[in-house]
CSV table of C-alpha atoms and ligand atoms in Angstrom, one decimal:
chain,number,residue,atom,x,y,z
G,1,MET,CA,-0.1,-0.4,-0.3
G,2,LYS,CA,1.8,3.3,-1.5
G,3,TYR,CA,0.4,6.5,0.0
G,4,ILE,CA,-0.2,9.9,-2.4
G,5,SER,CA,-0.7,13.5,-1.6
G,6,THR,CA,-4.0,15.3,-2.5
G,7,ARG,CA,-1.6,18.0,-4.7
G,8,GLY,CA,-0.5,15.3,-6.8
G,9,LYS,CA,3.4,16.9,-6.5
G,10,ALA,CA,4.9,14.6,-3.5
G,11,PRO,CA,6.6,11.2,-3.8
G,12,ALA,CA,4.2,8.4,-2.8
G,13,LEU,CA,5.6,6.8,0.8
G,14,ASN,CA,4.8,4.1,2.6
G,15,PHE,CA,2.9,3.4,5.6
G,16,GLU,CA,6.0,4.1,8.0
G,17,ASP,CA,6.9,7.3,6.4
G,18,VAL,CA,2.8,8.5,6.2
G,19,LEU,CA,2.9,7.8,10.0
G,20,LEU,CA,6.0,10.0,10.6
G,21,THR,CA,5.2,13.2,8.5
G,22,GLY,CA,2.7,15.6,9.0
G,23,LEU,CA,1.4,17.6,6.1
G,24,ALA,CA,3.0,16.2,2.4
G,25,PRO,CA,5.7,19.1,1.1
G,26,ASP,CA,3.0,19.9,-1.7
G,27,GLY,CA,0.7,21.3,1.1
G,28,GLY,CA,-1.5,18.4,0.6
G,29,LEU,CA,-2.6,15.5,2.9
G,30,TYR,CA,-1.6,12.0,2.2
G,31,VAL,CA,-4.5,9.2,0.5
G,32,PRO,CA,-4.0,5.7,0.3
G,33,GLU,CA,-3.3,4.9,-3.6
G,34,SER,CA,-6.1,2.8,-3.6
G,35,LEU,CA,-8.8,1.3,-1.5
G,36,PRO,CA,-9.1,-2.4,-0.3
G,37,LYS,CA,-12.8,-3.4,-1.5
G,38,TYR,CA,-14.5,-6.3,-0.1
G,39,SER,CA,-18.0,-8.8,-0.9
G,40,LYS,CA,-20.9,-8.8,1.0
G,41,GLU,CA,-20.1,-12.2,1.5
G,42,GLN,CA,-16.3,-11.1,3.3
G,43,ILE,CA,-17.8,-8.1,5.3
G,44,ALA,CA,-20.2,-10.5,6.7
G,45,SER,CA,-17.4,-12.8,7.7
G,46,TRP,CA,-16.6,-10.7,10.4
G,47,SER,CA,-20.0,-10.0,11.6
G,48,SER,CA,-18.9,-11.8,15.1
G,49,LEU,CA,-15.9,-11.0,15.8
G,50,SER,CA,-14.2,-8.5,18.9
G,51,TYR,CA,-13.3,-4.9,18.6
G,52,THR,CA,-9.5,-6.1,18.4
G,53,ASP,CA,-10.2,-9.0,15.8
G,54,LEU,CA,-12.3,-6.5,13.8
G,55,ALA,CA,-9.6,-3.7,13.9
G,56,PHE,CA,-7.0,-5.8,12.8
G,57,GLN,CA,-8.7,-7.3,9.6
G,58,ILE,CA,-9.6,-3.5,8.6
G,59,ILE,CA,-6.0,-2.3,8.9
G,60,GLN,CA,-3.4,-4.7,8.2
G,61,PRO,CA,-3.7,-3.8,4.5
G,62,PHE,CA,-3.6,-0.6,5.6
G,63,ILE,CA,-0.2,-1.2,6.7
G,64,GLY,CA,1.3,-2.7,3.6
G,65,GLY,CA,3.7,-4.8,5.0
G,66,CYS,CA,5.5,-2.5,7.3
G,67,ILE,CA,4.5,-4.0,10.6
G,68,PRO,CA,4.5,-8.1,10.5
G,69,ASP,CA,1.2,-9.3,11.6
G,70,ASP,CA,1.7,-10.8,14.8
G,71,ASP,CA,3.5,-7.1,15.9
G,72,LEU,CA,0.2,-5.4,14.7
G,73,LYS,CA,-2.1,-7.8,16.4
G,74,ALA,CA,-0.4,-7.0,19.5
G,75,ILE,CA,-0.3,-3.2,18.7
G,76,ILE,CA,-4.0,-3.5,18.1
G,77,ASP,CA,-4.7,-5.3,21.4
G,78,ASP,CA,-2.8,-3.0,23.2
G,79,THR,CA,-4.9,-0.2,22.1
G,80,TYR,CA,-8.2,-0.5,23.5
G,81,VAL,CA,-6.8,-1.8,27.3
G,82,ASP,CA,-7.9,1.7,28.8
G,83,PHE,CA,-11.1,2.0,27.5
G,84,ARG,CA,-13.9,0.7,30.5
G,85,HIS,CA,-16.4,-1.0,28.9
G,86,PRO,CA,-16.3,-4.3,27.1
G,87,ALA,CA,-17.8,-3.8,24.0
G,88,ILE,CA,-15.0,-0.8,23.5
G,89,ALA,CA,-17.8,1.2,21.6
G,90,PRO,CA,-21.7,0.1,22.4
G,91,LEU,CA,-24.5,1.0,21.2
G,92,VAL,CA,-27.6,2.8,23.3
G,93,GLN,CA,-31.3,2.6,21.9
G,94,LEU,CA,-32.5,6.4,22.0
G,95,ASP,CA,-35.8,5.9,19.9
G,96,ARG,CA,-37.1,3.3,17.3
G,97,ASN,CA,-34.1,2.4,15.0
G,98,GLU,CA,-32.2,5.7,16.8
G,99,TRP,CA,-28.6,4.9,18.1
G,100,VAL,CA,-26.5,6.3,19.9
G,101,LEU,CA,-22.3,4.8,19.5
G,102,GLU,CA,-21.0,6.2,22.1
G,103,LEU,CA,-17.5,7.1,21.4
G,104,PHE,CA,-15.9,8.0,24.8
G,105,GLN,CA,-15.1,5.1,27.1
G,106,GLY,CA,-11.5,5.6,26.7
G,107,PRO,CA,-9.1,7.4,29.2
G,108,THR,CA,-10.2,11.0,28.3
G,109,LEU,CA,-13.9,10.5,28.1
G,110,ALA,CA,-13.9,11.2,23.6
G,111,PHE,CA,-13.4,9.6,21.0
G,112,LYS,CA,-9.9,11.2,20.1
G,113,ASP,CA,-8.4,8.3,21.6
G,114,PHE,CA,-9.6,5.4,19.1
G,115,ALA,CA,-7.2,7.1,17.2
G,116,LEU,CA,-4.1,8.6,19.4
G,117,GLN,CA,-4.2,5.2,21.6
G,118,MET,CA,-3.0,3.4,18.6
G,119,LEU,CA,-1.2,6.5,16.7
G,120,GLY,CA,1.0,6.8,19.8
G,121,ARG,CA,1.6,3.0,20.3
G,122,LEU,CA,2.2,2.5,16.4
G,123,LEU,CA,4.8,5.4,16.8
G,124,ASP,CA,6.8,3.7,19.2
G,125,TYR,CA,7.1,1.1,17.5
G,126,VAL,CA,8.6,2.2,14.2
G,127,LEU,CA,10.7,4.5,16.2
G,128,GLU,CA,12.0,1.4,18.6
G,129,ARG,CA,12.9,-0.3,15.4
G,130,ARG,CA,14.6,2.5,13.6
G,131,HIS,CA,16.8,3.6,16.7
G,132,GLN,CA,15.1,6.5,16.6
G,133,LYS,CA,13.3,9.5,18.9
G,134,VAL,CA,11.8,12.1,18.1
G,135,VAL,CA,9.6,15.1,19.3
G,136,ILE,CA,5.5,15.3,19.2
G,137,MET,CA,4.6,19.2,19.8
G,138,GLY,CA,1.2,20.2,19.8
G,139,ALA,CA,-1.3,22.5,20.6
G,140,THR,CA,-5.0,22.4,22.1
G,141,SER,CA,-8.2,23.8,23.4
G,142,GLY,CA,-9.0,20.8,24.7
G,143,ASP,CA,-9.3,17.1,24.0
G,144,THR,CA,-6.5,16.2,21.6
G,145,GLY,CA,-3.4,17.5,24.2
G,146,SER,CA,-5.7,15.3,26.9
G,147,ALA,CA,-6.1,12.2,24.6
G,148,ALA,CA,-2.8,13.0,22.8
G,149,ILE,CA,-1.0,13.2,26.2
G,150,GLN,CA,-2.5,9.7,27.2
G,151,GLY,CA,-1.5,7.9,24.2
G,152,CYS,CA,2.1,8.3,24.2
G,153,LYS,CA,2.5,8.2,28.6
G,154,ARG,CA,4.1,5.1,27.9
G,155,CYS,CA,6.2,5.9,24.8
G,156,SER,CA,9.8,5.4,25.4
G,157,ASN,CA,10.9,6.7,22.0
G,158,ILE,CA,8.6,10.6,22.4
G,159,ASP,CA,9.0,13.7,24.4
G,160,ILE,CA,5.8,15.1,24.1
G,161,PHE,CA,4.9,18.7,24.4
G,162,ILE,CA,1.5,20.4,24.5
G,163,LEU,CA,0.7,24.1,24.7
G,164,HIS,CA,-2.3,24.8,26.1
G,165,PRO,CA,-3.6,28.7,26.7
G,166,TYR,CA,-3.1,29.3,30.2
G,167,LYS,CA,-6.5,30.3,32.7
G,168,ARG,CA,-8.3,29.0,29.0
G,169,VAL,CA,-9.4,25.1,28.9
G,170,SER,CA,-11.9,24.1,31.2
G,171,GLU,CA,-10.7,22.2,34.3
G,172,VAL,CA,-11.5,18.9,33.5
G,173,GLN,CA,-10.0,19.1,30.3
G,174,ARG,CA,-6.6,21.2,32.0
G,175,ARG,CA,-6.5,18.4,34.7
G,176,GLN,CA,-7.0,15.4,32.1
G,177,MET,CA,-3.6,16.5,30.6
G,178,THR,CA,-1.6,17.7,34.0
G,179,THR,CA,-2.2,15.0,36.2
G,180,VAL,CA,-0.7,12.5,33.7
G,181,VAL,CA,2.4,11.5,35.5
G,182,GLY,CA,5.6,10.3,33.2
G,183,ASP,CA,9.4,12.1,32.8
G,184,ASN,CA,8.2,12.8,28.5
G,185,ILE,CA,5.4,15.0,29.2
G,186,HIS,CA,5.1,18.3,29.1
G,187,ASN,CA,2.3,20.5,29.6
G,188,ILE,CA,3.2,24.1,28.5
G,189,ALA,CA,0.4,26.4,30.0
G,190,VAL,CA,1.2,29.6,27.3
G,191,LYS,CA,0.3,33.1,28.9
G,192,GLY,CA,-2.0,34.1,25.1
G,193,HIS,CA,-5.0,32.7,23.3
G,194,PHE,CA,-5.1,29.1,21.6
G,195,ASP,CA,-3.9,30.8,18.1
G,196,HIS,CA,-1.2,31.9,19.3
G,197,CYS,CA,-0.4,28.6,21.0
G,198,GLN,CA,-1.2,26.9,16.9
G,199,ALA,CA,0.6,29.7,15.9
G,200,MET,CA,4.3,29.0,17.7
G,201,VAL,CA,3.5,25.4,16.9
G,202,LYS,CA,3.1,25.9,13.3
G,203,ALA,CA,6.4,27.8,13.4
G,204,SER,CA,8.2,25.1,15.3
G,205,PHE,CA,7.1,22.6,12.2
G,206,ALA,CA,8.8,25.2,10.0
G,207,ASP,CA,11.7,25.5,11.5
G,208,GLN,CA,13.2,23.0,13.4
G,209,SER,CA,16.5,24.0,14.7
G,210,PHE,CA,15.7,24.4,18.5
G,211,LEU,CA,16.0,20.7,18.6
G,212,PRO,CA,19.3,18.3,19.1
G,213,GLU,CA,20.7,17.5,15.6
G,214,ASP,CA,18.7,13.9,16.3
G,215,ARG,CA,15.1,14.6,16.8
G,216,GLN,CA,12.6,15.7,14.4
G,217,LEU,CA,8.8,17.0,15.6
G,218,VAL,CA,5.8,14.9,14.7
G,219,ALA,CA,2.4,16.3,14.0
G,220,VAL,CA,-0.6,14.2,15.9
G,221,ASN,CA,-3.2,16.9,14.4
G,222,SER,CA,-6.3,14.5,12.6
G,223,ILE,CA,-4.0,15.1,9.2
G,224,ASN,CA,-1.9,12.0,10.1
G,225,TRP,CA,-3.5,9.2,8.0
G,226,ALA,CA,-3.3,6.5,11.0
G,227,ARG,CA,-5.7,8.8,13.1
G,228,ILE,CA,-7.9,8.3,10.2
G,229,MET,CA,-7.5,4.9,9.6
G,230,ALA,CA,-7.9,3.7,13.5
G,231,GLN,CA,-11.5,5.1,13.0
G,232,ILE,CA,-13.0,2.9,10.4
G,233,VAL,CA,-13.0,0.4,12.7
G,234,TYR,CA,-15.9,1.6,14.4
G,235,TYR,CA,-18.3,2.0,11.2
G,236,PHE,CA,-18.0,-1.5,11.2
G,237,TYR,CA,-18.4,-2.4,14.3
G,238,ALA,CA,-21.7,-0.3,14.8
G,239,ALA,CA,-23.2,-1.1,11.5
G,240,TYR,CA,-22.9,-5.2,12.0
G,241,ALA,CA,-24.8,-4.6,15.5
G,242,VAL,CA,-27.7,-3.7,13.7
G,243,GLY,CA,-27.9,-5.8,10.8
G,244,ALA,CA,-25.4,-4.9,8.1
G,245,PRO,CA,-23.9,-6.1,5.9
G,246,ASP,CA,-28.0,-8.0,5.3
G,247,ARG,CA,-29.0,-3.9,6.1
G,248,SER,CA,-27.9,-0.4,5.0
G,249,VAL,CA,-26.9,1.9,7.5
G,250,SER,CA,-26.8,5.6,8.2
G,251,PHE,CA,-24.7,7.8,10.7
G,252,SER,CA,-24.8,11.6,11.7
G,253,VAL,CA,-21.3,13.0,12.6
G,254,PRO,CA,-20.7,15.7,15.1
G,255,THR,CA,-17.7,17.1,12.8
G,256,GLY,CA,-15.4,19.7,13.1
G,257,ASN,CA,-12.0,18.5,11.0
G,258,PHE,CA,-13.7,16.4,9.3
G,259,GLY,CA,-11.5,13.3,10.1
G,260,ASP,CA,-14.0,11.0,11.8
G,261,ILE,CA,-16.8,11.3,9.4
G,262,TYR,CA,-13.8,10.9,6.7
G,263,ALA,CA,-13.8,7.5,8.0
G,264,GLY,CA,-17.3,6.7,7.7
G,265,TYR,CA,-16.8,7.6,4.1
G,266,LEU,CA,-13.6,5.5,3.7
G,267,ALA,CA,-16.4,2.7,5.3
G,268,LYS,CA,-18.1,3.3,2.8
G,269,CYS,CA,-15.9,2.7,-0.4
G,270,MET,CA,-14.3,-0.2,1.5
G,271,GLY,CA,-17.7,-1.7,0.6
G,272,LEU,CA,-19.6,-1.2,3.8
G,273,PRO,CA,-23.6,-0.5,3.1
G,274,ILE,CA,-23.7,3.2,4.5
G,275,GLU,CA,-26.9,4.8,3.3
G,276,GLN,CA,-26.2,8.3,4.6
G,277,LEU,CA,-24.1,10.2,6.1
G,278,VAL,CA,-25.0,13.5,7.9
G,279,VAL,CA,-21.7,16.2,8.7
G,280,ALA,CA,-22.9,17.7,12.0
G,281,THR,CA,-21.9,21.2,12.7
G,282,ASN,CA,-22.5,23.6,15.0
G,283,GLN,CA,-22.1,27.8,14.8
G,284,ASN,CA,-19.2,27.3,12.5
G,285,ASP,CA,-21.4,25.6,10.0
G,286,ILE,CA,-18.8,26.3,6.4
G,287,LEU,CA,-18.8,22.7,5.6
G,288,HIS,CA,-22.8,22.6,6.0
G,289,ARG,CA,-22.7,26.1,3.8
G,290,PHE,CA,-20.9,24.3,1.9
G,291,ILE,CA,-23.0,20.6,1.2
G,292,SER,CA,-26.2,22.4,0.9
G,293,GLY,CA,-25.6,25.3,-1.4
G,294,ASN,CA,-22.4,24.8,-2.6
G,295,THR,CA,-20.4,27.7,-1.7
G,296,PHE,CA,-17.0,27.6,0.5
G,297,GLU,CA,-16.5,30.9,2.6
G,298,LYS,CA,-13.8,31.5,5.2
G,299,HIS,CA,-16.3,32.7,8.3
G,300,GLU,CA,-15.2,34.4,11.8
G,301,LEU,CA,-14.7,31.8,14.4
G,302,GLN,CA,-17.0,31.9,17.1
G,303,HIS,CA,-16.6,30.2,20.6
G,304,THR,CA,-19.6,27.4,21.5
G,305,LEU,CA,-20.9,25.3,23.8
G,306,SER,CA,-19.1,22.4,21.8
G,307,PRO,CA,-15.5,23.8,21.5
G,308,SER,CA,-13.9,20.6,19.9
G,309,MET,CA,-15.9,21.3,17.1
G,310,ASP,CA,-15.2,24.4,16.6
G,311,ILE,CA,-13.5,25.7,13.5
G,312,VAL,CA,-12.8,28.2,10.8
G,313,VAL,CA,-12.3,25.3,8.0
G,314,SER,CA,-11.8,21.9,8.1
G,315,SER,CA,-8.8,20.8,7.2
G,316,ASN,CA,-9.5,16.7,6.4
G,317,PHE,CA,-12.2,17.9,3.5
G,318,GLU,CA,-9.6,18.2,1.1
G,319,ARG,CA,-9.5,14.4,1.6
G,320,MET,CA,-12.9,14.3,0.1
G,321,LEU,CA,-12.6,16.9,-2.1
G,322,PHE,CA,-9.4,14.9,-3.8
G,323,ASP,CA,-12.0,12.0,-4.6
G,324,CYS,CA,-14.9,14.6,-5.9
G,325,TYR,CA,-12.4,15.5,-8.6
G,326,ASP,CA,-11.9,12.1,-9.8
G,327,ARG,CA,-8.1,12.8,-7.7
G,328,ASP,CA,-7.0,15.3,-9.5
G,329,GLY,CA,-4.2,16.8,-8.0
G,330,ALA,CA,-3.8,19.7,-10.0
G,331,ALA,CA,-7.3,20.8,-10.0
G,332,ILE,CA,-6.8,20.1,-5.3
G,333,ALA,CA,-3.9,22.1,-5.9
G,334,ASP,CA,-5.7,25.2,-7.2
G,335,LEU,CA,-9.5,24.8,-5.5
G,336,MET,CA,-7.1,25.3,-2.1
G,337,LYS,CA,-5.2,28.4,-2.6
G,338,ARG,CA,-8.6,30.1,-3.9
G,339,MET,CA,-10.4,28.9,-1.1
G,340,ASP,CA,-8.0,30.3,0.7
G,341,THR,CA,-9.0,34.0,-0.1
G,342,GLU,CA,-12.5,34.5,-1.9
G,343,THR,CA,-15.5,32.7,-2.1
G,344,VAL,CA,-15.9,29.7,-4.3
G,345,SER,CA,-18.3,26.9,-5.6
G,346,ILE,CA,-17.4,23.8,-7.1
G,347,PRO,CA,-18.6,22.2,-10.6
G,348,SER,CA,-21.8,20.4,-10.6
G,349,THR,CA,-20.4,16.8,-11.7
G,350,ALA,CA,-18.2,17.0,-9.1
G,351,PHE,CA,-20.5,18.2,-6.1
G,352,ALA,CA,-23.4,16.0,-7.3
G,353,LYS,CA,-20.8,13.7,-6.0
G,354,VAL,CA,-20.5,15.1,-2.7
G,355,ARG,CA,-24.3,15.2,-2.3
G,356,GLU,CA,-25.1,11.9,-3.4
G,357,LEU,CA,-24.0,10.5,0.6
G,358,PHE,CA,-23.6,13.3,2.6
G,359,ASP,CA,-26.3,15.5,4.3
G,360,SER,CA,-25.4,18.0,6.6
G,361,HIS,CA,-27.0,20.4,9.5
G,362,GLY,CA,-26.1,23.2,11.4
G,363,VAL,CA,-27.0,23.4,15.0
G,364,ASP,CA,-26.5,26.6,17.2
G,365,ASP,CA,-26.2,26.6,21.0
G,366,GLU,CA,-29.9,27.1,21.8
G,367,ALA,CA,-31.1,24.1,19.3
G,368,THR,CA,-27.8,21.9,21.2
G,369,VAL,CA,-29.5,22.5,24.5
G,370,GLU,CA,-32.8,21.9,23.8
G,371,THR,CA,-31.7,18.9,22.4
G,372,ILE,CA,-30.3,17.7,25.4
G,373,ALA,CA,-32.8,19.0,27.6
G,374,SER,CA,-35.7,16.6,25.2
G,375,VAL,CA,-33.9,13.7,24.8
G,376,TYR,CA,-32.9,13.5,28.2
G,377,ASP,CA,-36.8,14.1,29.2
G,378,ALA,CA,-37.8,11.9,26.7
G,379,SER,CA,-35.1,8.5,27.6
G,380,GLU,CA,-33.3,9.8,30.8
G,381,TYR,CA,-29.9,10.0,28.5
G,382,LEU,CA,-27.7,12.6,28.7
G,383,LEU,CA,-25.8,13.6,25.5
G,384,ASP,CA,-23.0,15.7,26.0
G,385,PRO,CA,-23.1,19.0,23.5
G,386,HIS,CA,-20.8,17.7,21.3
G,387,SER,CA,-23.1,14.4,20.5
G,388,ALA,CA,-26.2,15.9,20.7
G,389,ILE,CA,-25.5,18.4,17.9
G,390,GLY,CA,-25.4,15.0,15.7
G,391,VAL,CA,-28.3,14.1,17.5
G,392,LYS,CA,-30.1,16.5,16.3
G,393,ALA,CA,-28.6,17.1,12.6
G,394,ALA,CA,-29.7,13.6,12.2
G,395,ARG,CA,-33.3,13.9,13.3
G,396,GLU,CA,-33.3,16.7,10.2
G,397,CYS,CA,-31.9,15.1,7.5
G,398,ARG,CA,-32.8,11.2,8.0
G,399,ARG,CA,-33.8,10.2,4.5
G,400,ASP,CA,-35.5,6.8,5.3
G,401,THR,CA,-36.3,6.0,8.7
G,402,ALA,CA,-37.0,2.2,8.2
G,403,THR,CA,-32.6,2.7,8.1
G,404,PRO,CA,-30.9,2.7,11.4
G,405,MET,CA,-29.6,5.3,12.0
G,406,ILE,CA,-26.6,5.9,14.4
G,407,THR,CA,-25.0,9.5,15.9
G,408,LEU,CA,-21.5,8.9,17.0
G,409,ALA,CA,-21.6,10.6,20.4
G,410,THR,CA,-17.9,11.8,20.7
G,411,ALA,CA,-17.6,13.1,24.2
G,412,HIS,CA,-18.9,12.5,27.8
G,413,PRO,CA,-20.9,14.4,29.0
G,414,ALA,CA,-18.9,14.9,32.5
G,415,LYS,CA,-16.5,16.9,30.0
G,416,PHE,CA,-19.5,19.6,29.5
G,417,PRO,CA,-21.1,20.5,32.6
G,418,GLU,CA,-21.9,24.1,31.2
G,419,ALA,CA,-23.9,22.9,28.5
G,420,VAL,CA,-25.5,20.0,30.2
G,421,MET,CA,-26.3,22.3,33.1
G,422,LYS,CA,-28.0,24.9,30.6
G,423,ALA,CA,-30.2,21.9,30.0
G,424,GLY,CA,-31.7,21.3,33.1
G,425,TYR,CA,-30.1,19.1,34.5
G,426,PRO,CA,-29.3,20.0,38.6
G,427,SER,CA,-25.7,19.5,38.8
G,428,ALA,CA,-22.8,19.0,36.9
G,429,PRO,CA,-22.7,15.4,35.7
G,430,ALA,CA,-20.4,12.9,37.4
G,431,LEU,CA,-17.0,11.8,36.1
G,432,PRO,CA,-17.3,7.8,36.1
G,433,HIS,CA,-15.6,6.5,38.6
G,434,HIS,CA,-11.4,5.4,37.3
G,435,MET,CA,-11.7,9.2,36.9
G,436,SER,CA,-13.8,10.2,40.5
G,437,ASP,CA,-9.9,11.6,42.1
G,438,LEU,CA,-9.6,14.0,38.7
G,439,PHE,CA,-10.0,16.8,41.3
G,440,GLU,CA,-7.3,15.4,43.5
G,441,LEU,CA,-4.7,14.5,42.1
G,442,ASP,CA,-1.1,17.1,41.6
G,443,GLU,CA,-1.0,18.8,38.5
G,444,ARG,CA,2.2,19.8,36.4
G,445,TYR,CA,2.9,22.3,33.8
G,446,GLU,CA,4.4,25.4,33.4
G,447,VAL,CA,3.1,28.4,32.3
G,448,VAL,CA,5.7,30.0,29.7
G,449,GLU,CA,5.3,33.8,28.4
G,450,ASN,CA,4.1,34.1,25.2
G,451,LYS,CA,7.1,34.0,23.3
G,452,LEU,CA,8.4,31.0,20.7
G,453,GLY,CA,11.7,31.4,22.2
G,454,ASP,CA,10.8,30.4,25.9
G,455,VAL,CA,8.7,27.9,24.6
G,456,HIS,CA,12.0,26.6,22.9
G,457,ALA,CA,14.5,26.9,25.3
G,458,PHE,CA,11.3,25.1,27.7
G,459,ILE,CA,11.6,22.1,25.1
G,460,ALA,CA,15.2,21.7,24.3
G,461,ALA,CA,16.0,21.7,28.6
G,462,ASN,CA,13.3,18.5,28.5
G,463,ILE,CA,14.1,16.2,25.9
G,464,ARG,CA,15.4,13.5,27.4
G,465,ALA,CA,18.9,12.5,26.4
E,1,PLP,C1,-12.5,16.8,17.9
E,1,PLP,C2,-13.8,16.0,18.1
E,1,PLP,C3,-15.0,16.4,17.1
E,1,PLP,C4,-15.0,17.1,15.8
E,1,PLP,O1,-14.2,15.6,15.1
E,1,PLP,P1,-13.1,16.2,13.5
E,1,PLP,O2,-12.7,14.9,13.5
E,1,PLP,O3,-12.1,16.7,13.8
E,1,PLP,O4,-14.3,16.0,12.5
E,1,PLP,C5,-16.0,16.6,18.1
E,1,PLP,N1,-16.5,15.9,19.0
E,1,PLP,C6,-15.7,16.2,19.6
E,1,PLP,C7,-15.6,15.8,20.6
E,1,PLP,C8,-14.4,15.4,19.1
E,1,PLP,O5,-13.5,16.1,20.4
């Protein structure tokens, strides 16, 4: 299996090199050169596998021989040890033919654990074999940072530095990062905004001279292909539970950078009978405006009750457009350049491909809170604000009520007490038992001035030999 860039001008890479790379040198994103395609019989034959055995079947072809099967099996088996539900991704029924897939049973209570628990282990395995060490640097406004830290905490070949804006992340989210103990884990609280943190990470990738000679930076944001790959598995797993492949299913996905729902699109391309994919956005609705009206126009960032979906543009959407343009890299390079500065529409043949599978709905804070309240009223099931957006969009966009509709529940409600209490829930929802001591644990983080030089000095001084 080879990986090619969406902008057509970067050399093809194998899995191992893609794992260690962020953006392609031509500015594009890596995608598999071709996808494995499975018959209905083949898909049916996996229907009773455990989550980890299914994950092995789905993931193995993407590794392209870079990791021996037995080692890959061991990595996958180890990936989900810290998930506290035996089903790993349990389904809960909300109404007739309407379900939520709980993707928040991992160590940080959000779906990013599925990808980052695997990414940390894959990286450490490959690095060990290459006798190489790397530095992970990332900026977070919440979920990604804690999931990356949890994913890398046992990695002996990785030092991880996560920047968050000082006093500007929620206490649960900060504590999920700062209470993890390890001499390779470093939280940097920057006296600035999230945008400043992100700009510093970007500048650091562009000029890595602050690192020792034998180190490079690795990206853990959702443009990393391995993250997408890990997310394909739960679409299959959930579909089996409601009768696939004999029956079609639909999914609604709370969407920010389009990584999660893109994995659903790949599952469909591989042969899973998915009828409809609903792109659920909050007020940062660039994708909803595009899918409903074929105009791509950047708006200013809005801070919402669903902060993990607060984006201006969705980085992974480029991967989708690449297919809609019949994989014409030059056309995508041109389109992306125009999208940066102007309002863009795409040709009707390309747009028709988007509309065949995707519907979309934008859900504002008021409707989010209203959905949390009404679902709780009807079934005493408490949704977090991101998942509530998914449920609301599913209900608005559903094409056919005979087809099971599964909303991906991307976070646990205890992570977002503000939204939940606005919906009338009497108190902050309790953290799951395994985290009940979160507010008693010691925190460790370094407060640093909003200066790139200070951040680099801290990193250089704390990289292990
Ligand atoms: C990251 C995140 C999302 C958005 O996922 P994308 O892959 O960026 O579209 C949705 N909900 C939660 C809770 C998240 O952490």
